[in-house]
């Protein structure tokens, strides 16, 4: 970040507010592919169709560099740009190309910043004039634009027929002044022969339109061929010997720019035909500018008195104050870019295991009435089908219907509405903790939802009816389709929950989820604190599910990527299948604002460790700027046989449903439950999520005291007592710190109670359920055993 700041300072060193428009830089960069760790590619040349579209003027995405957080890695020649809604990673093939692109980007950023500050100063100056008078005509160096003029000014503008012409004249005049400034600068270079310095070279690169692609070599015979000049050769032609001597002391401080790029820069020479031509062009442009300004001056002189009267109106002043506030906000955004990038750079060097900002999830509804399932349009193949789901049941054409009867009535609302966290400055929290592991930073409780991360993981089991169906499907290829649908269903919560994060579990914290109505029971435990590891295990007569999850943060300035490591395991006892897959990346865009969006992207392969009959590849498509909004959250998948041929393909959206048209009877495999109407008042929770933290008198008697439902700060937040919850959260965290210090003092390590560490076939560390939880719960009961004291 220091390098970026240094270059941006140099780019604006010539003037406090340099409004010279930077030139264009054209060429190719390497862009990281849309899925993590999939290498780099030359975007424009990846497909021939893309080149044709560029020739036709079609752009595949754009971004405002000035509003993006930019960080660089000189060693890797890489530039990271976080635009808020998307993260771009680009790099150059060589040091010199990297230097030129970096110079150009910095020049554009400083130009935008100076432009905003110029308008800001103009508005401040206008406000200081007050209501009494306007300044003389000669002092109005910058026109102040008003996007919302009051009725008096609008009426006045309509009375003057010459205003539109004057506005066009000024715009044309401004463009000509810019052209003239560039002509004068070129003339200065041609006749002045300035010595080369880093600052001078950066200025020339930033102001000229460069093409970074090396021209194709022309083939020829004998002495008719041409050669590309090296940098010393080009310097010898561009500058006299004296000037080369004056730059010798710079040594290697001046970057090595390739000859084919350097040859595009203006060549300082004595008076030449090019210089004479520039003189003539400057005179012609100056004459046009003078004529335009004289015409504008005449119109402004006639209307000046009306403008004075309109300026004294209170409505215009109020409107100007609003614009000033907007401009100040824009400048404030420019000021925090360096802080954001510093936080980003430190977060990359940290192996933080994610929970600080964390992700979010969605869940279920149980409506006794039948409901139709809308099929995602991208997967229909031009046909429309209608399928039905009923409460607690799943029916697939040609397959058996499985139901679980609900034997327990559960709550449908929370004790209190969600807390307002709009007043909390996330940016200040991050900036005050630069260089720290984000998982160690204590966040205000108002940023949390009243669920623990252990409970959040259990939400992946909301749609276990898919596993029930898979365990009774004889065809291994169709069985794999249902396994893929289950793996996708675990991401459906993200549609509604992007403003809050779950509580970070303390070491030794547990959570039980016994669901007779769904036919499974679930247990999880926080087995490690740094790095945080959450282990879980669920079992049913139709499946066994387990995983141990580790999270890592990557903060890019405006977005937060959450990378989960640790595979998911599911076994189906009827066919002795053991399915394994990894998870995709979850990204929270605009994490510093209240308008956060959450996206999943990446790909994974589902394999059966006990059979190689088939595999399944699932792709969460990353959103693109040029993609229509109705294609966001898209998922595609295909089931492959052992030879790699596609047997089934399916598609849809992880927030709407998955459709497979290659089944014997095309069907909608999965559709998320309908969200309650009041979801916005209760943290975006679905009906399933609202049941997770419920604590009944019957449960109080059988749960261990380490269960997260006994956690006091989480319970207080659920009841709407934010201040008390914040205080209690600090007490719980302090108690945990003291317990860890005591263990360290005794040279002991925490031993998880219900999970044991092991190593799988690939040599990876895993945490496996030891089978003791439900036995202890039944006999002798947790009340008769020794338990950890986690809460204050």
PDB file of N, CA, C and O in Angstrom, residues 176 178-192 208 265-288:
ATOM      1  N   UNK A 176     -11.594  21.382 -25.542  1.00  0.00           N
ATOM      2  CA  UNK A 176     -10.518  21.991 -26.314  1.00  0.00           C
ATOM      3  C   UNK A 176      -9.371  22.448 -25.428  1.00  0.00           C
ATOM      4  O   UNK A 176      -8.192  22.370 -25.810  1.00  0.00           O
ATOM      5  N   UNK A 178      -8.470  20.971 -22.695  1.00  0.00           N
ATOM      6  CA  UNK A 178      -7.731  19.753 -22.362  1.00  0.00           C
ATOM      7  C   UNK A 178      -6.804  19.353 -23.504  1.00  0.00           C
ATOM      8  O   UNK A 178      -5.636  19.000 -23.300  1.00  0.00           O
ATOM      9  N   UNK A 179      -7.335  19.415 -24.739  1.00  0.00           N
ATOM     10  CA  UNK A 179      -6.497  19.098 -25.900  1.00  0.00           C
ATOM     11  C   UNK A 179      -5.316  20.054 -26.003  1.00  0.00           C
ATOM     12  O   UNK A 179      -4.185  19.640 -26.300  1.00  0.00           O
ATOM     13  N   UNK A 180      -5.600  21.333 -25.736  1.00  0.00           N
ATOM     14  CA  UNK A 180      -4.530  22.320 -25.839  1.00  0.00           C
ATOM     15  C   UNK A 180      -3.454  22.077 -24.786  1.00  0.00           C
ATOM     16  O   UNK A 180      -2.264  22.236 -25.044  1.00  0.00           O
ATOM     17  N   UNK A 181      -3.876  21.692 -23.575  1.00  0.00           N
ATOM     18  CA  UNK A 181      -2.900  21.408 -22.516  1.00  0.00           C
ATOM     19  C   UNK A 181      -1.994  20.249 -22.903  1.00  0.00           C
ATOM     20  O   UNK A 181      -0.778  20.272 -22.674  1.00  0.00           O
ATOM     21  N   UNK A 182      -2.575  19.235 -23.523  1.00  0.00           N
ATOM     22  CA  UNK A 182      -1.761  18.109 -23.952  1.00  0.00           C
ATOM     23  C   UNK A 182      -0.823  18.495 -25.093  1.00  0.00           C
ATOM     24  O   UNK A 182       0.325  18.033 -25.156  1.00  0.00           O
ATOM     25  N   UNK A 183      -1.313  19.346 -26.001  1.00  0.00           N
ATOM     26  CA  UNK A 183      -0.451  19.806 -27.089  1.00  0.00           C
ATOM     27  C   UNK A 183       0.727  20.604 -26.556  1.00  0.00           C
ATOM     28  O   UNK A 183       1.879  20.446 -27.006  1.00  0.00           O
ATOM     29  N   UNK A 184       0.449  21.480 -25.604  1.00  0.00           N
ATOM     30  CA  UNK A 184       1.524  22.285 -25.011  1.00  0.00           C
ATOM     31  C   UNK A 184       2.536  21.392 -24.299  1.00  0.00           C
ATOM     32  O   UNK A 184       3.749  21.614 -24.373  1.00  0.00           O
ATOM     33  N   UNK A 185       2.028  20.369 -23.620  1.00  0.00           N
ATOM     34  CA  UNK A 185       2.929  19.473 -22.907  1.00  0.00           C
ATOM     35  C   UNK A 185       3.817  18.693 -23.889  1.00  0.00           C
ATOM     36  O   UNK A 185       5.014  18.521 -23.669  1.00  0.00           O
ATOM     37  N   UNK A 186       3.215  18.251 -24.979  1.00  0.00           N
ATOM     38  CA  UNK A 186       4.008  17.556 -25.991  1.00  0.00           C
ATOM     39  C   UNK A 186       5.070  18.485 -26.587  1.00  0.00           C
ATOM     40  O   UNK A 186       6.209  18.083 -26.819  1.00  0.00           O
ATOM     41  N   UNK A 187       4.668  19.745 -26.843  1.00  0.00           N
ATOM     42  CA  UNK A 187       5.620  20.711 -27.380  1.00  0.00           C
ATOM     43  C   UNK A 187       6.758  20.955 -26.397  1.00  0.00           C
ATOM     44  O   UNK A 187       7.922  21.088 -26.777  1.00  0.00           O
ATOM     45  N   UNK A 188       6.419  21.001 -25.136  1.00  0.00           N
ATOM     46  CA  UNK A 188       7.423  21.205 -24.097  1.00  0.00           C
ATOM     47  C   UNK A 188       8.437  20.070 -24.092  1.00  0.00           C
ATOM     48  O   UNK A 188       9.644  20.282 -23.958  1.00  0.00           O
ATOM     49  N   UNK A 189       7.934  18.848 -24.272  1.00  0.00           N
ATOM     50  CA  UNK A 189       8.844  17.705 -24.318  1.00  0.00           C
ATOM     51  C   UNK A 189       9.729  17.742 -25.566  1.00  0.00           C
ATOM     52  O   UNK A 189      10.896  17.408 -25.539  1.00  0.00           O
ATOM     53  N   UNK A 190       9.105  18.114 -26.686  1.00  0.00           N
ATOM     54  CA  UNK A 190       9.850  18.129 -27.936  1.00  0.00           C
ATOM     55  C   UNK A 190      10.986  19.144 -27.926  1.00  0.00           C
ATOM     56  O   UNK A 190      12.082  18.889 -28.422  1.00  0.00           O
ATOM     57  N   UNK A 191      10.712  20.319 -27.369  1.00  0.00           N
ATOM     58  CA  UNK A 191      11.691  21.398 -27.436  1.00  0.00           C
ATOM     59  C   UNK A 191      12.551  21.506 -26.191  1.00  0.00           C
ATOM     60  O   UNK A 191      13.631  22.073 -26.232  1.00  0.00           O
ATOM     61  N   UNK A 192      12.048  20.974 -25.075  1.00  0.00           N
ATOM     62  CA  UNK A 192      12.773  21.160 -23.830  1.00  0.00           C
ATOM     63  C   UNK A 192      13.816  20.101 -23.572  1.00  0.00           C
ATOM     64  O   UNK A 192      14.869  20.365 -23.002  1.00  0.00           O
ATOM     65  N   UNK A 208      -0.063   9.854 -21.752  1.00  0.00           N
ATOM     66  CA  UNK A 208      -0.114   9.446 -23.145  1.00  0.00           C
ATOM     67  C   UNK A 208      -0.915   8.164 -23.308  1.00  0.00           C
ATOM     68  O   UNK A 208      -1.050   7.363 -22.382  1.00  0.00           O
ATOM     69  N   UNK A 265       6.508   7.094 -26.619  1.00  0.00           N
ATOM     70  CA  UNK A 265       6.597   8.345 -25.888  1.00  0.00           C
ATOM     71  C   UNK A 265       7.146   9.445 -26.794  1.00  0.00           C
ATOM     72  O   UNK A 265       7.934   9.193 -27.711  1.00  0.00           O
ATOM     73  N   UNK A 266       6.728  10.685 -26.528  1.00  0.00           N
ATOM     74  CA  UNK A 266       7.181  11.813 -27.337  1.00  0.00           C
ATOM     75  C   UNK A 266       8.699  11.952 -27.251  1.00  0.00           C
ATOM     76  O   UNK A 266       9.298  11.794 -26.179  1.00  0.00           O
ATOM     77  N   UNK A 267       9.348  12.279 -28.365  1.00  0.00           N
ATOM     78  CA  UNK A 267      10.806  12.354 -28.423  1.00  0.00           C
ATOM     79  C   UNK A 267      11.257  13.817 -28.400  1.00  0.00           C
ATOM     80  O   UNK A 267      10.969  14.566 -29.334  1.00  0.00           O
ATOM     81  N   UNK A 268      11.933  14.253 -27.347  1.00  0.00           N
ATOM     82  CA  UNK A 268      12.439  15.625 -27.306  1.00  0.00           C
ATOM     83  C   UNK A 268      13.473  15.856 -28.402  1.00  0.00           C
ATOM     84  O   UNK A 268      14.444  15.128 -28.513  1.00  0.00           O
ATOM     85  N   UNK A 269      13.235  16.858 -29.229  1.00  0.00           N
ATOM     86  CA  UNK A 269      14.144  17.215 -30.310  1.00  0.00           C
ATOM     87  C   UNK A 269      14.203  18.729 -30.429  1.00  0.00           C
ATOM     88  O   UNK A 269      13.433  19.451 -29.814  1.00  0.00           O
ATOM     89  N   UNK A 270      15.116  19.196 -31.243  1.00  0.00           N
ATOM     90  CA  UNK A 270      15.150  20.620 -31.559  1.00  0.00           C
ATOM     91  C   UNK A 270      13.937  20.935 -32.431  1.00  0.00           C
ATOM     92  O   UNK A 270      13.127  20.074 -32.739  1.00  0.00           O
ATOM     93  N   UNK A 271      13.824  22.215 -32.836  1.00  0.00           N
ATOM     94  CA  UNK A 271      12.677  22.628 -33.644  1.00  0.00           C
ATOM     95  C   UNK A 271      12.538  21.693 -34.835  1.00  0.00           C
ATOM     96  O   UNK A 271      13.472  21.499 -35.607  1.00  0.00           O
ATOM     97  N   UNK A 272      11.368  21.127 -35.006  1.00  0.00           N
ATOM     98  CA  UNK A 272      11.126  20.121 -36.022  1.00  0.00           C
ATOM     99  C   UNK A 272       9.789  20.386 -36.684  1.00  0.00           C
ATOM    100  O   UNK A 272       8.981  21.188 -36.185  1.00  0.00           O
ATOM    101  N   UNK A 273       9.519  19.733 -37.816  1.00  0.00           N
ATOM    102  CA  UNK A 273       8.196  19.897 -38.444  1.00  0.00           C
ATOM    103  C   UNK A 273       7.058  19.555 -37.496  1.00  0.00           C
ATOM    104  O   UNK A 273       6.013  20.194 -37.526  1.00  0.00           O
ATOM    105  N   UNK A 274       7.296  18.566 -36.652  1.00  0.00           N
ATOM    106  CA  UNK A 274       6.233  18.204 -35.698  1.00  0.00           C
ATOM    107  C   UNK A 274       5.985  19.328 -34.706  1.00  0.00           C
ATOM    108  O   UNK A 274       4.850  19.635 -34.352  1.00  0.00           O
ATOM    109  N   UNK A 275       7.086  19.992 -34.280  1.00  0.00           N
ATOM    110  CA  UNK A 275       6.930  21.105 -33.339  1.00  0.00           C
ATOM    111  C   UNK A 275       6.191  22.269 -33.993  1.00  0.00           C
ATOM    112  O   UNK A 275       5.324  22.905 -33.378  1.00  0.00           O
ATOM    113  N   UNK A 276       6.535  22.567 -35.247  1.00  0.00           N
ATOM    114  CA  UNK A 276       5.838  23.654 -35.949  1.00  0.00           C
ATOM    115  C   UNK A 276       4.349  23.335 -36.099  1.00  0.00           C
ATOM    116  O   UNK A 276       3.486  24.204 -35.939  1.00  0.00           O
ATOM    117  N   UNK A 277       4.056  22.102 -36.414  1.00  0.00           N
ATOM    118  CA  UNK A 277       2.661  21.714 -36.545  1.00  0.00           C
ATOM    119  C   UNK A 277       1.922  21.869 -35.222  1.00  0.00           C
ATOM    120  O   UNK A 277       0.764  22.293 -35.173  1.00  0.00           O
ATOM    121  N   UNK A 278       2.591  21.513 -34.126  1.00  0.00           N
ATOM    122  CA  UNK A 278       1.983  21.682 -32.802  1.00  0.00           C
ATOM    123  C   UNK A 278       1.716  23.157 -32.515  1.00  0.00           C
ATOM    124  O   UNK A 278       0.669  23.505 -31.943  1.00  0.00           O
ATOM    125  N   UNK A 279       2.660  24.054 -32.902  1.00  0.00           N
ATOM    126  CA  UNK A 279       2.447  25.483 -32.725  1.00  0.00           C
ATOM    127  C   UNK A 279       1.170  25.926 -33.440  1.00  0.00           C
ATOM    128  O   UNK A 279       0.352  26.675 -32.883  1.00  0.00           O
ATOM    129  N   UNK A 280       0.997  25.492 -34.667  1.00  0.00           N
ATOM    130  CA  UNK A 280      -0.174  25.881 -35.442  1.00  0.00           C
ATOM    131  C   UNK A 280      -1.453  25.353 -34.802  1.00  0.00           C
ATOM    132  O   UNK A 280      -2.473  26.054 -34.724  1.00  0.00           O
ATOM    133  N   UNK A 281      -1.422  24.096 -34.329  1.00  0.00           N
ATOM    134  CA  UNK A 281      -2.607  23.520 -33.701  1.00  0.00           C
ATOM    135  C   UNK A 281      -2.964  24.257 -32.417  1.00  0.00           C
ATOM    136  O   UNK A 281      -4.141  24.481 -32.115  1.00  0.00           O
ATOM    137  N   UNK A 282      -1.934  24.616 -31.644  1.00  0.00           N
ATOM    138  CA  UNK A 282      -2.187  25.347 -30.398  1.00  0.00           C
ATOM    139  C   UNK A 282      -2.832  26.699 -30.697  1.00  0.00           C
ATOM    140  O   UNK A 282      -3.782  27.121 -30.025  1.00  0.00           O
ATOM    141  N   UNK A 283      -2.331  27.393 -31.726  1.00  0.00           N
ATOM    142  CA  UNK A 283      -2.920  28.697 -32.078  1.00  0.00           C
ATOM    143  C   UNK A 283      -4.370  28.551 -32.525  1.00  0.00           C
ATOM    144  O   UNK A 283      -5.242  29.344 -32.149  1.00  0.00           O
ATOM    145  N   UNK A 284      -4.653  27.509 -33.328  1.00  0.00           N
ATOM    146  CA  UNK A 284      -6.020  27.316 -33.814  1.00  0.00           C
ATOM    147  C   UNK A 284      -6.966  26.995 -32.669  1.00  0.00           C
ATOM    148  O   UNK A 284      -8.075  27.540 -32.585  1.00  0.00           O
ATOM    149  N   UNK A 285      -6.530  26.121 -31.782  1.00  0.00           N
ATOM    150  CA  UNK A 285      -7.384  25.773 -30.635  1.00  0.00           C
ATOM    151  C   UNK A 285      -7.579  26.979 -29.736  1.00  0.00           C
ATOM    152  O   UNK A 285      -8.683  27.216 -29.219  1.00  0.00           O
ATOM    153  N   UNK A 286      -6.524  27.757 -29.523  1.00  0.00           N
ATOM    154  CA  UNK A 286      -6.640  28.952 -28.679  1.00  0.00           C
ATOM    155  C   UNK A 286      -7.662  29.934 -29.249  1.00  0.00           C
ATOM    156  O   UNK A 286      -8.447  30.542 -28.498  1.00  0.00           O
ATOM    157  N   UNK A 287      -7.670  30.102 -30.570  1.00  0.00           N
ATOM    158  CA  UNK A 287      -8.633  31.011 -31.194  1.00  0.00           C
ATOM    159  C   UNK A 287     -10.061  30.518 -30.985  1.00  0.00           C
ATOM    160  O   UNK A 287     -10.974  31.303 -30.675  1.00  0.00           O
ATOM    161  N   UNK A 288     -10.266  29.211 -31.125  1.00  0.00           N
ATOM    162  CA  UNK A 288     -11.613  28.656 -30.905  1.00  0.00           C
ATOM    163  C   UNK A 288     -12.040  28.819 -29.457  1.00  0.00           C
ATOM    164  O   UNK A 288     -13.198  29.136 -29.170  1.00  0.00           O
TER     165      UNK A 288
END
